[in-house]
Short mmCIF file of C-alpha atoms and ligand atoms in Angstrom, two decimals:
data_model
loop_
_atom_site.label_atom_id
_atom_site.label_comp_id
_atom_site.label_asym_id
_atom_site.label_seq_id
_atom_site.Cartn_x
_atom_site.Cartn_y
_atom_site.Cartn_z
CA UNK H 1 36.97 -90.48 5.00
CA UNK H 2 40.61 -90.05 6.32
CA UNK H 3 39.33 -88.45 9.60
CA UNK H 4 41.54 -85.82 9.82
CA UNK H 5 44.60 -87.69 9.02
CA UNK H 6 46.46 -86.74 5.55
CA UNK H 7 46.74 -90.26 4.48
CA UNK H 8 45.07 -93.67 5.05
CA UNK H 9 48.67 -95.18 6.44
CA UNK H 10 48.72 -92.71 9.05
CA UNK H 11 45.20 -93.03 9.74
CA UNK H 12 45.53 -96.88 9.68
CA UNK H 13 48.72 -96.67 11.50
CA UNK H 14 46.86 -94.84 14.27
CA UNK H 15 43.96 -96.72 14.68
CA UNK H 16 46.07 -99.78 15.74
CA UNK H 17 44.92 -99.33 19.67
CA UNK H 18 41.35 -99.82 18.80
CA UNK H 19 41.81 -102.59 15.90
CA UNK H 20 43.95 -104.97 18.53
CA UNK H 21 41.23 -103.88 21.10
CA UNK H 22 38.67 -105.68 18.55
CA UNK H 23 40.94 -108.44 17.87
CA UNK H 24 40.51 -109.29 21.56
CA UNK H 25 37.42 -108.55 22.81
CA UNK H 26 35.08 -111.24 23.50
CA UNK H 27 37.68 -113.97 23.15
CA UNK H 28 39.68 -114.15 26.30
CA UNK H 29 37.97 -117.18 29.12
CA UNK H 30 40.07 -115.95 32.66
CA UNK H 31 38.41 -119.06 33.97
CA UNK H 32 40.76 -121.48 31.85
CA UNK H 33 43.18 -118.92 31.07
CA UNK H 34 42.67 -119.44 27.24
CA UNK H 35 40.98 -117.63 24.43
CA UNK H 36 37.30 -118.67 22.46
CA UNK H 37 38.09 -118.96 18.80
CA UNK H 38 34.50 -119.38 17.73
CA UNK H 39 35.48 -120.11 13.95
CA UNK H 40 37.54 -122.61 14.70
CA UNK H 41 35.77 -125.72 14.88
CA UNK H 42 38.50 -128.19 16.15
CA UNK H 43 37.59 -130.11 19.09
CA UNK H 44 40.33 -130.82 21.72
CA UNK H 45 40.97 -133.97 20.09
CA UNK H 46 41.94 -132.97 16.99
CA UNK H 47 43.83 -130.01 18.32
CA UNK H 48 45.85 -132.38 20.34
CA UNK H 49 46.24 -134.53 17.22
CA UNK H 50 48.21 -132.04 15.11
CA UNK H 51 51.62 -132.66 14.37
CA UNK H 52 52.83 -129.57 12.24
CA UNK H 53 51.64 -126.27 11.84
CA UNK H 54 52.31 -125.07 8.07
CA UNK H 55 51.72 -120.97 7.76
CA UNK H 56 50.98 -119.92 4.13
CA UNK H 57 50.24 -115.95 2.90
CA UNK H 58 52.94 -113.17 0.72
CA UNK H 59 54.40 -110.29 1.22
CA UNK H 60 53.53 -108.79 4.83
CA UNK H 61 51.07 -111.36 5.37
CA UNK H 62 53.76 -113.75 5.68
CA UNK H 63 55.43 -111.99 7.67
CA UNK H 64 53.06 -112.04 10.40
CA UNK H 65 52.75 -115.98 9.32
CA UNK H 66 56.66 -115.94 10.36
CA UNK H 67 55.85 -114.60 13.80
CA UNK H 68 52.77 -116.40 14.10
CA UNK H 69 54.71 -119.74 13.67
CA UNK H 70 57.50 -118.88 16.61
CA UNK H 71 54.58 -117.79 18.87
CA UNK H 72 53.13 -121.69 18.08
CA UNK H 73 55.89 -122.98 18.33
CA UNK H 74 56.33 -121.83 21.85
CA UNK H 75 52.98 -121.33 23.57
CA UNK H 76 51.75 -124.76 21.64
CA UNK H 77 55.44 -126.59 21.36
CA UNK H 78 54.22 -127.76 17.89
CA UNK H 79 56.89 -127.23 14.88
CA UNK H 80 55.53 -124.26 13.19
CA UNK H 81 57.24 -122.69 9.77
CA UNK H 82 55.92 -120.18 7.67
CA UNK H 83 56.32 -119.98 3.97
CA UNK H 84 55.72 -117.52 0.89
CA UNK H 85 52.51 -119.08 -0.28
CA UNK H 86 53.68 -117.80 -4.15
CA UNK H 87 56.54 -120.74 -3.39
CA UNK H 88 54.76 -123.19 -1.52
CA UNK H 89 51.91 -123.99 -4.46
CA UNK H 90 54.79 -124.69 -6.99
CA UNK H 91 56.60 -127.06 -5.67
CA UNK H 92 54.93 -130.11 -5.47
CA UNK H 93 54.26 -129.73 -1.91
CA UNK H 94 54.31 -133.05 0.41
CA UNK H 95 50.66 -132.93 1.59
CA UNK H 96 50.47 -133.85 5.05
CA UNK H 97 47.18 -135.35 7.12
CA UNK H 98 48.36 -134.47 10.54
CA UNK H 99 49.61 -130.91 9.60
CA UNK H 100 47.49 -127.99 9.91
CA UNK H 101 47.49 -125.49 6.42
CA UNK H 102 46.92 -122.19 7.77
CA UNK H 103 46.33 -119.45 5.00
CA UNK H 104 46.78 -115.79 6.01
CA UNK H 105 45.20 -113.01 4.17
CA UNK H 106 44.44 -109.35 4.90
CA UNK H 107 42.08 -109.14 1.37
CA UNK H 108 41.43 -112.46 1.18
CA UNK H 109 41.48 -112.46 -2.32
CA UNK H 110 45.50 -112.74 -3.15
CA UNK H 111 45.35 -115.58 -6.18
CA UNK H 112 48.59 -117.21 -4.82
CA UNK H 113 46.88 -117.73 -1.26
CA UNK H 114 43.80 -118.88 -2.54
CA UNK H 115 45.69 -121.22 -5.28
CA UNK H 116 47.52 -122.92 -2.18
CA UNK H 117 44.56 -123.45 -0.72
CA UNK H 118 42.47 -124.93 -3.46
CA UNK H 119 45.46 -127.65 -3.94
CA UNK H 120 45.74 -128.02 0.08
CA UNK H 121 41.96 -129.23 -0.18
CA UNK H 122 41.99 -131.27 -3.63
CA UNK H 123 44.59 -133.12 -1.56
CA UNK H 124 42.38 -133.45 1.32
CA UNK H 125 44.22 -131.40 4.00
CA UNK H 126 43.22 -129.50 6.74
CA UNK H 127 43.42 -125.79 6.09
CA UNK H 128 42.76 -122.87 8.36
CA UNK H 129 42.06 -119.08 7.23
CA UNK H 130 43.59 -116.26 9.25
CA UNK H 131 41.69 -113.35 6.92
CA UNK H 132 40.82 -109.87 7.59
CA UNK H 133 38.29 -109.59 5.18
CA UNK H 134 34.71 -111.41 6.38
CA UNK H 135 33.65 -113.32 3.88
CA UNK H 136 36.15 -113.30 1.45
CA UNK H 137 37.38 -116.10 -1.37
CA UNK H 138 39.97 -117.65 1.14
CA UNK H 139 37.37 -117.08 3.97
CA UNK H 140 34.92 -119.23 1.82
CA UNK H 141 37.52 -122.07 1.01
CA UNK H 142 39.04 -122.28 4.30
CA UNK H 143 37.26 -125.44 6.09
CA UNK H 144 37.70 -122.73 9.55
CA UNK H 145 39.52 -120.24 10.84
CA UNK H 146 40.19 -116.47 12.95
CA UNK H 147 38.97 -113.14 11.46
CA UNK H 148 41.63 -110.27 12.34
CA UNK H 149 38.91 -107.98 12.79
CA UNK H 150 41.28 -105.03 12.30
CA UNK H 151 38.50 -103.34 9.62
CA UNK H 152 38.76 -101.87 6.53
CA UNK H 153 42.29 -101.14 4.78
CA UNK H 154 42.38 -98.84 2.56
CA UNK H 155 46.26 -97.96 2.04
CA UNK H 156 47.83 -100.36 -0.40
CA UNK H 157 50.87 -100.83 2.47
CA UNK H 158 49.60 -102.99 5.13
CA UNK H 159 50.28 -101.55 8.70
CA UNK H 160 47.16 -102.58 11.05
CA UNK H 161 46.40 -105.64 9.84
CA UNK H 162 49.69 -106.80 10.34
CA UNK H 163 49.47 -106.01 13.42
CA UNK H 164 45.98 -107.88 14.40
CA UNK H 165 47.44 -110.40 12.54
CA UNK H 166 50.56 -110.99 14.66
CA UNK H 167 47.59 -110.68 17.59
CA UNK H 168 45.44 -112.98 15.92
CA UNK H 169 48.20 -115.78 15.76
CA UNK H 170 49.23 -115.10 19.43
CA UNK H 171 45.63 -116.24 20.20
CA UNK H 172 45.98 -119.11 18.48
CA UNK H 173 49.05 -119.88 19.69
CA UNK H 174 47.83 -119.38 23.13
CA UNK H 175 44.43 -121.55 22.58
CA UNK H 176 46.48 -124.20 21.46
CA UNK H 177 48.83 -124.46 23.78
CA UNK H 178 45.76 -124.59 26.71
CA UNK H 179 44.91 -127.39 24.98
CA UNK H 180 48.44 -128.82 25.22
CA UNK H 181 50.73 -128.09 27.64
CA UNK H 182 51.01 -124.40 28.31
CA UNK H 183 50.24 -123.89 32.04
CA UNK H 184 47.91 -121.96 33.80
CA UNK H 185 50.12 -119.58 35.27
CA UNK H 186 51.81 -119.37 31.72
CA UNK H 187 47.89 -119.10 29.76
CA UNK H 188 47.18 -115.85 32.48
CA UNK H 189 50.47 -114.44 32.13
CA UNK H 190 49.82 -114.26 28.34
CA UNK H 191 46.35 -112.68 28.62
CA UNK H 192 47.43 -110.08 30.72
CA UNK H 193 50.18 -109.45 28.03
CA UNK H 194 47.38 -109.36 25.55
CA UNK H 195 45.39 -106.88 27.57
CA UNK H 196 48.53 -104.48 27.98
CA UNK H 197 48.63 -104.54 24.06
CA UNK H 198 46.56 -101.20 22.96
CA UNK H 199 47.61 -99.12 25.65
CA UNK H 200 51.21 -100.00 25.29
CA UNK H 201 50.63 -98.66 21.24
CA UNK H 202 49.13 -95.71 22.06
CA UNK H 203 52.46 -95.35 23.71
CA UNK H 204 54.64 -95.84 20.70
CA UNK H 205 52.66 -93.89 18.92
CA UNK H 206 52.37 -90.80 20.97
CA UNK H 207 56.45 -91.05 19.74
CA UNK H 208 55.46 -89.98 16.68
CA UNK H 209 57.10 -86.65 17.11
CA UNK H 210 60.92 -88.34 17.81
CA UNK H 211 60.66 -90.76 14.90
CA UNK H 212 59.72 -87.66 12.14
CA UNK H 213 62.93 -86.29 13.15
CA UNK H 214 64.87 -90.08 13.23
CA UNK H 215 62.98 -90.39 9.51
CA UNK H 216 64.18 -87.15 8.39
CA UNK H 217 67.59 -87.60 9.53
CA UNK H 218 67.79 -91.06 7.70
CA UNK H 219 65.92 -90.30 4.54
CA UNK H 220 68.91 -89.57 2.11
CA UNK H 221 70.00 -93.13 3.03
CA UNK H 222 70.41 -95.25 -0.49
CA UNK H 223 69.84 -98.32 1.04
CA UNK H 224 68.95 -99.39 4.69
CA UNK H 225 70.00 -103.11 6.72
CA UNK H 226 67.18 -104.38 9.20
CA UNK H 227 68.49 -107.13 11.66
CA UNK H 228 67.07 -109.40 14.32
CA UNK H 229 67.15 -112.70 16.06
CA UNK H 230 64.81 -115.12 16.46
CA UNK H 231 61.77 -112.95 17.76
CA UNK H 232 63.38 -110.03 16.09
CA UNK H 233 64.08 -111.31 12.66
CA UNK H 234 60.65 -111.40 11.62
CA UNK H 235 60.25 -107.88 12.60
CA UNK H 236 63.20 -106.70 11.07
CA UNK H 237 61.81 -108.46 7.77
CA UNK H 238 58.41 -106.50 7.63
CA UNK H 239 60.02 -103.21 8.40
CA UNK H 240 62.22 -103.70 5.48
CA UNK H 241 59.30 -104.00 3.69
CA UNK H 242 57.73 -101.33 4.99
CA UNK H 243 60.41 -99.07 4.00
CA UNK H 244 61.23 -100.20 0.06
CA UNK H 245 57.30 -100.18 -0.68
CA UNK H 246 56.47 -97.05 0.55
CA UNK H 247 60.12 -94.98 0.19
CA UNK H 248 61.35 -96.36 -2.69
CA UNK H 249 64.53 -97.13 -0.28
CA UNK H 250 66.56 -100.40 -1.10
CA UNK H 251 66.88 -102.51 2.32
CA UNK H 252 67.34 -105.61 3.25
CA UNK H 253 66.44 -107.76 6.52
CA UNK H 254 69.31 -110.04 7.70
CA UNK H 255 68.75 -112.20 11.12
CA UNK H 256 71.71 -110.43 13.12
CA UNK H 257 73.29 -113.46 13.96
CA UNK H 258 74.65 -113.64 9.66
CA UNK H 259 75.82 -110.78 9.32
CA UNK H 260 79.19 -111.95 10.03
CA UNK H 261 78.43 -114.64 7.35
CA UNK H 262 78.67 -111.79 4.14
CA UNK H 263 76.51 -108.56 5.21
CA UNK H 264 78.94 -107.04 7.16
CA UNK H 265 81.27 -105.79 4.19
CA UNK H 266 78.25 -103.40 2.93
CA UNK H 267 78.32 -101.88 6.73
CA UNK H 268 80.31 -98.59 6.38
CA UNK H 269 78.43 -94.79 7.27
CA UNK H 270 76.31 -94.81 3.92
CA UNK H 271 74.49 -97.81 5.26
CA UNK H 272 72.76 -97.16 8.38
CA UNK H 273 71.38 -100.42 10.04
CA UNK H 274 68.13 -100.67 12.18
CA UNK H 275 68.37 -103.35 14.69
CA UNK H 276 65.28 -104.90 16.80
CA UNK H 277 66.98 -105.50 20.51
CA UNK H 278 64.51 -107.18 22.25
CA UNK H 279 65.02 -107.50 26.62
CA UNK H 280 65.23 -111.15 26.13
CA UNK H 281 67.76 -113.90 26.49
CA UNK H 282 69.58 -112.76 23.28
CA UNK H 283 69.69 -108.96 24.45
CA UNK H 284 73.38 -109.55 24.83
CA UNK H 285 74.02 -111.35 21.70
CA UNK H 286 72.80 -108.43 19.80
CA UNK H 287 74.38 -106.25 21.46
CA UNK H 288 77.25 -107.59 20.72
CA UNK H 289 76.25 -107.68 16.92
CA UNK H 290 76.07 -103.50 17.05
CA UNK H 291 79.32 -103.54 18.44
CA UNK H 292 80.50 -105.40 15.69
CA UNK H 293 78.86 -102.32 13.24
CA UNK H 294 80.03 -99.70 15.65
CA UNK H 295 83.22 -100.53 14.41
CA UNK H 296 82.42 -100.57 11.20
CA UNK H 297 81.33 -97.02 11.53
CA UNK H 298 77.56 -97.54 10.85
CA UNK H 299 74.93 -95.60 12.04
CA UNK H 300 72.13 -97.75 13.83
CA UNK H 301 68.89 -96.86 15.04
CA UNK H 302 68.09 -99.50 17.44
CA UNK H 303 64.28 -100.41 18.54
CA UNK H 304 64.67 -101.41 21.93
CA UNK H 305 63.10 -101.71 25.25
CA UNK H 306 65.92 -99.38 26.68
CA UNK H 307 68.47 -96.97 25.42
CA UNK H 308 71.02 -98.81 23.58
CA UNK H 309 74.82 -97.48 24.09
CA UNK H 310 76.16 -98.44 20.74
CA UNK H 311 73.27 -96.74 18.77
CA UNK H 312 73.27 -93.76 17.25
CA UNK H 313 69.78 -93.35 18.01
CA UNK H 314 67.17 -95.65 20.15
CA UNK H 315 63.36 -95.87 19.66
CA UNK H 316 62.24 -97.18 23.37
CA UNK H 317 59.18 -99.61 23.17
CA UNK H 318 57.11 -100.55 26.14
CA UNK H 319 57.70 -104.13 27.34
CA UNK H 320 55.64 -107.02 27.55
CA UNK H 321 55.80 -110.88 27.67
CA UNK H 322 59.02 -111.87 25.69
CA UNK H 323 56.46 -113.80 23.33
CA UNK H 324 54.16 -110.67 22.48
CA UNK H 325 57.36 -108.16 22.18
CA UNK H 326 57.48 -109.02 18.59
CA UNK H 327 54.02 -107.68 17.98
CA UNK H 328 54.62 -104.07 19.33
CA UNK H 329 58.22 -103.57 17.97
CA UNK H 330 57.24 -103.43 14.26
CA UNK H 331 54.96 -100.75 14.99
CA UNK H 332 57.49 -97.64 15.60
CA UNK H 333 58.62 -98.70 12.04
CA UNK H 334 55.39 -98.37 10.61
CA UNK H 335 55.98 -94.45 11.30
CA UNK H 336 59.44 -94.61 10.23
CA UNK H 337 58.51 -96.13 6.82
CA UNK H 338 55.88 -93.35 6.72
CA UNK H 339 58.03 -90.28 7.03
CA UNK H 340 60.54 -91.14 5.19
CA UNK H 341 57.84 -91.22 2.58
CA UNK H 342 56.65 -88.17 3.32
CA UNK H 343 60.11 -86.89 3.40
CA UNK H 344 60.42 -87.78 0.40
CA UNK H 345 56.90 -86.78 -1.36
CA UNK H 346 56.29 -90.33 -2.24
CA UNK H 347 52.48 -91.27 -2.94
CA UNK H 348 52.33 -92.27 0.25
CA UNK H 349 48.77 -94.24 -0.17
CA UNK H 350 49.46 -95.87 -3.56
CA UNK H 351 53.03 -96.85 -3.91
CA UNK H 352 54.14 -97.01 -7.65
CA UNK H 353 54.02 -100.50 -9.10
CA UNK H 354 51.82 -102.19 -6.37
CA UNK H 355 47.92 -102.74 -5.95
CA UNK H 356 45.93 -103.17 -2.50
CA UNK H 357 45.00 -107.25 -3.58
CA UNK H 358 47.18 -109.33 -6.06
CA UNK H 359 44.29 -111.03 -7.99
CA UNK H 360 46.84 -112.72 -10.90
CA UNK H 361 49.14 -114.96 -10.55
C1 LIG N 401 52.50 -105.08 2.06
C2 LIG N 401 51.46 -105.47 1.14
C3 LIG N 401 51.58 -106.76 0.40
C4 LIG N 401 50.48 -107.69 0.87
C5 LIG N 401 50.42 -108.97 0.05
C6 LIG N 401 49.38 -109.95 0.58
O1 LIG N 401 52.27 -103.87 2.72
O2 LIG N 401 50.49 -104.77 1.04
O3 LIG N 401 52.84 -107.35 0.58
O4 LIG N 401 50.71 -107.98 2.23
O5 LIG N 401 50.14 -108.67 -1.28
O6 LIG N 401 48.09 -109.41 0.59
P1 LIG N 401 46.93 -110.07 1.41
O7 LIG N 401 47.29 -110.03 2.85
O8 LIG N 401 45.71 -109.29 1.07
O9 LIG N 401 46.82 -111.52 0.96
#
């Protein structure tokens, strides 16, 4: 039942508000300014005791590994990476006893996920499951872990789960770093980030409107560039994603700061750029970068929390902490990706050439 909606994306896409609502509820403790992670089973002990955090999943699950890692990495100050899980089981991975193997999985099911895991644990490591499906294979052979809770996902291109995902990790993140040495005032500034987090989509997506016509203006592109920094890169990454799965569009996700390095000889009017532009210390520095394809003559589209001067056109998100921006800023290019499709008359819920879980290697 799409509930009105023409398409499962859309309705997915729109059901975000609620989904990060359930992601939440019943988790945050104002007392401690920290979060309950009741599937977690690590004591304070052994959550001080962790050296490395080691993110596994594919395709836009490891993505949201990517910003899940950054977010540990500074609400929990532990080194935190995130790799394709398709890579990590086939190269004779260094196992290591203080690291902590978290797998992340919308269906649960994807073969290389649950391969990575079943070697983590022959070798005796720790591994977590971040996994949207309840009771699911990776669920099963995780020794703990977070449900997303963002419900059932139907369309084979991922958009809500990502996003509980990204929310998920951010509680994790924040849980840990309680334990550590994330402050008080630092723990409650993050919850009341957290609890801005559906209202502030139901903003973006009340933009739907603006974006159909940005979409439509951009949809006899041949190929798109996504850039970011840091926070942004990650974002810029899934959005290209979004984009060649469900438009058939070529584009590619560069972290802003290389394009100098190569990228920038593609940049001419054909190839319009979309650039994530964050209000955070590196607002300037990529700035500067759209200067730099200004006068290259590209067109950008920048996703920013205010009207950029050097883009052509500007989707405004809401703000919130500079640690949870990264969560909201993929989500105007969720709609993006989708009407371009639509512009296009692509089979919007089942994208040639891809299937909703990858059970084969
Ligand atoms: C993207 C997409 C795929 C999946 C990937 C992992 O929209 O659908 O890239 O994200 O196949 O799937 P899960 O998360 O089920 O392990």
């Amino acid at each position: 039942d799409m509930g009105g909606h023409d398409t499962y994306m859309h309705k997915e896409i729109f059901e975000q508000a609620d989904a990060v609502d359930r992601v939440l509820r019943g988790r945050i403790d104002d007392r401690f300014s920290t979060v309950h992670l009741g599937g977690l089973n690590l004591d304070a002990r052994e959550a001080r005791s962790v050296r490395r955090v080691k993110i596994l999943g594919c395709g836009t699950s490891y993505h949201a590994g990517l910003i899940g890692a950054q977010m540990i990495e500074e609400l929990a100050r532990i080194p935190a990476d995130a790799e394709p899980a398709s890579e990590f089981r086939y190269r004779n991975p260094v196992v290591d006893p203080d690291t902590l193997y978290i797998a992340v999985s919308q269906s649960g099911e994807t073969y290389d996920v649950l391969a990575a895991v079943q070697e983590l644990k022959r070798k005796g490591a720790r591994v977590f499951g971040v996994v949207n499906v309840v009771g699911s294979a990776i669920a099963r052979e995780s020794d703990a872990g977070v449900y997303v809770h963002a419900g059932p996902e139907v369309c084979v291109v991922s958009t809500k789960c990502f996003t509980n995902t990204t929310v998920a990790f951010a509680l994790l993140a924040l849980h840990l770093g309680r334990i550590r040495d994330l402050s008080v005032a630092d723990g409650k500034r993050i919850i009341e980030g957290l609890r801005k987090l559906p209202a502030q989509i139901t903003e973006i997506l009340d933009q739907e409107a603006e974006i159909k016509k940005i979409a439509e203006e951009y949809a006899d592109a041949r190929s798109m560039m996504f850039i970011g920094r840091v926070r942004g890169y990650p974002v810029a990454r899934e959005a290209s994603l979004k984009l060649k799965e469900v438009s058939y569009i070529h584009a590619e996700a560069y972290p802003a700061s290389e394009l100098k390095h190569g990228p920038l000889a593609l940049i001419e009017p054909a190839l319009p750029t979309v650039a994530i532009v964050p209000d955070d210390d590196l607002l300037e520095k990529n700035r500067a970068a759209l200067e730099e394809i200004k006068a290259r003559s590209g067109r950008i589209l920048a996703v920013a929390h205010q009207e950029q001067e050097k883009a052509d056109r500007t989707i405004v998100v809401p703000k919130n902490e500079d640690e949870l921006d990264p969560i909201l800023m993929g989500i105007p290019l969720q709609l993006l990706a989708y009407h371009t499709a639509l512009a296009l008359g692509r089979d919007i819920d089942k994208p040639r050439n891809l299937a909703k879980s990858v059970t084969v290697e």
